[in-house]
Structures are given as C-alpha cells and as structure tokens.
Tab-separated table of C-alpha atoms in Angstrom:
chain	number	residue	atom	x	y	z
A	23	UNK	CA	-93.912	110.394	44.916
A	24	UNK	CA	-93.386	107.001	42.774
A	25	UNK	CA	-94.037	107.531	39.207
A	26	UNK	CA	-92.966	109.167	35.790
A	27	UNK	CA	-92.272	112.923	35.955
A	28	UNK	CA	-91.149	112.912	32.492
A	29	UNK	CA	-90.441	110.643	30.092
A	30	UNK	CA	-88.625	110.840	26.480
A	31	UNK	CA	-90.509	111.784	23.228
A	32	UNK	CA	-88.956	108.061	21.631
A	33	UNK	CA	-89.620	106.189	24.582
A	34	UNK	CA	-93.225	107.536	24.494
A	35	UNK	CA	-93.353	106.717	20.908
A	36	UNK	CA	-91.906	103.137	21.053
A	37	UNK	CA	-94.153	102.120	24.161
A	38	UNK	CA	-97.014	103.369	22.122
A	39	UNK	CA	-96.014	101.223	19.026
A	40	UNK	CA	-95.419	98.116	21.304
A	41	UNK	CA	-98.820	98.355	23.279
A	42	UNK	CA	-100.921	98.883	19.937
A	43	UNK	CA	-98.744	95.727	18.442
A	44	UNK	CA	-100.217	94.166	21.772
A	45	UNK	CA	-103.621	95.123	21.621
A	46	UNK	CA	-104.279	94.432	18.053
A	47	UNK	CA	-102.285	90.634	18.280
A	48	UNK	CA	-104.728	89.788	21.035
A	49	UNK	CA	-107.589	91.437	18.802
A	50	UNK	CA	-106.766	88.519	16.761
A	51	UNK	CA	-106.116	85.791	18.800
A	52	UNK	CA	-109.370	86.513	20.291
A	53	UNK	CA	-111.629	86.479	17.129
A	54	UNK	CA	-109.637	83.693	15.929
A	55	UNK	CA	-110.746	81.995	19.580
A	56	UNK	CA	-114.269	82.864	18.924
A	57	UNK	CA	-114.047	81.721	15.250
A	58	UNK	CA	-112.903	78.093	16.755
A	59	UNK	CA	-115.692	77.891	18.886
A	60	UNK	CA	-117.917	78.562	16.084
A	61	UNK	CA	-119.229	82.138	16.786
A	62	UNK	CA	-119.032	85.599	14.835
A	63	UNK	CA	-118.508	87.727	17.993
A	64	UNK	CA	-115.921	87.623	20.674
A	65	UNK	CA	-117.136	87.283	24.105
A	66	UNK	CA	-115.041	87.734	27.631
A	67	UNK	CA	-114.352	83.642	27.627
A	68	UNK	CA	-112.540	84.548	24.062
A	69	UNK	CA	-110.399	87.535	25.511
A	70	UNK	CA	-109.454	85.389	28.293
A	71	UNK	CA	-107.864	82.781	26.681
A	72	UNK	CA	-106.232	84.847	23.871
A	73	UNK	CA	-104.295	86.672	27.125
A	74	UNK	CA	-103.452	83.339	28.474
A	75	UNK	CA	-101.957	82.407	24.878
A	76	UNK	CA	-100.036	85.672	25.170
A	77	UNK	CA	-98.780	84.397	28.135
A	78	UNK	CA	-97.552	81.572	26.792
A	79	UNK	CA	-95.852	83.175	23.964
A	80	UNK	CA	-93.855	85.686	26.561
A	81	UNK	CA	-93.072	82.489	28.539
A	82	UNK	CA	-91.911	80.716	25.405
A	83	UNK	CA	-89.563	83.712	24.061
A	84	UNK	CA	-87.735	83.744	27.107
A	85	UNK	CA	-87.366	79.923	26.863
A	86	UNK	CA	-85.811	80.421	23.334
A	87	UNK	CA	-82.082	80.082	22.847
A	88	UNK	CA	-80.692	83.649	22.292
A	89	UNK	CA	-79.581	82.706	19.134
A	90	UNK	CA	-83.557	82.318	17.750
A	91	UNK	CA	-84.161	85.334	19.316
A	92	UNK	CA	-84.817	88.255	16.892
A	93	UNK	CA	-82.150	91.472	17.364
A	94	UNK	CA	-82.702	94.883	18.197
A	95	UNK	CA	-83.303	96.026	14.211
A	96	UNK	CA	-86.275	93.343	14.178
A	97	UNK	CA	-87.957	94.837	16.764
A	98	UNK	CA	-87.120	98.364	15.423
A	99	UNK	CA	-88.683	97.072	12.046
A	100	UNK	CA	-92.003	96.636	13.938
A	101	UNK	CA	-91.599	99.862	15.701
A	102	UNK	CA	-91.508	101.577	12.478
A	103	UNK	CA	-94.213	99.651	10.587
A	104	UNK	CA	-96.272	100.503	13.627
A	105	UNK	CA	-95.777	104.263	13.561
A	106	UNK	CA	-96.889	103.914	9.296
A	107	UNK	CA	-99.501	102.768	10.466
A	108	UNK	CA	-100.706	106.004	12.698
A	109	UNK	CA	-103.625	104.666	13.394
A	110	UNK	CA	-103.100	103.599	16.886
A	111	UNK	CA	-105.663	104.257	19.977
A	112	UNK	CA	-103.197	106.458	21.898
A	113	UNK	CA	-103.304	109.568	19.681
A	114	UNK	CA	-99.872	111.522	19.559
A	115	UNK	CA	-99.912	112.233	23.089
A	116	UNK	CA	-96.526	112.885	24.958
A	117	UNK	CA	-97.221	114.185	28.565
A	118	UNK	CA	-96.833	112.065	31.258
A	119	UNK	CA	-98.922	112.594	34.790
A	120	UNK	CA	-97.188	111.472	37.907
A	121	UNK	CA	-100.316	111.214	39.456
A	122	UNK	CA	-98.711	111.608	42.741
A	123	UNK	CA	-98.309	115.075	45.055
C-alpha cells in the first residue's frame, strides 16, 4: 500500500511542533481578520482569508533570497519553544496507521 508504516519518534515530534505553529498562526490571522472587519467572533469568511494570507507568506519565503532566509537553528529554535509549550492538540502520540491493507 502507499503510506507511512513507521515513522521516527523526532520526525513525529517536529511535524507536530510545525502543524501546531500552523494552526495557532492562522488562529491569529483569523481573529485579527475578524477584528478588521469589526466583529468579536471569527466566522468561515475570516478562516478563509487568513489561509489565503498563509499562502501568500509560503509563496513569499520561497521568493526570498536565500540569504534572508532563516537557517536550520532558527527553525530548530521554534521547534523547541513549541515542544515548552506542550500544550499542543496532538497529544504525545507516536503511532502511525498506514491505513492501507
């Protein structure tokens, strides 16, 4: 089948930090949407154009010149203030399912 059958503990842990990095950045970007349009709660219209300006920041990092770009101990510096924080949606969890056969 196509898929995972295992994956390492790190890479587990790192893919974690990243997606909770993710999820919390377009948290923001989607209050701060909602805020703009003058409202106290998000709604889908909010979410929707916080992902689009995630878009545009992906699309604008690979734009950069590789000399603005931050190194490998940046990102590892926002790996590990991730993991202090513990508090992300995911849990510890480690197994990976194939889903397949």
């Amino acid at each position: 089948g196509h898929g995972f059958d295992f994956a390492e503990e790190a890479a587990l842990d790192g893919l974690v930090a990243a997606t909770s990095l993710y999820i919390q950045d377009l948290g923001r970007r989607s209050k701060r949407c909602a805020e703009v349009a003058g409202r106290a709660k998000v709604n889908v219209a909010d979410v929707k154009e916080a992902l689009e300006q995630s878009a545009e920041s992906v699309v604008d990092i690979y734009e950069a010149d590789e000399d603005e770009l931050p190194g490998p101990k940046d990102a590892q510096v926002r790996v590990d203030k991730a993991e202090e924080a513990s508090d992300h949606p995911f849990g510890g969890a480690t197994k990976v399912d194939a889903g397949g056969a």
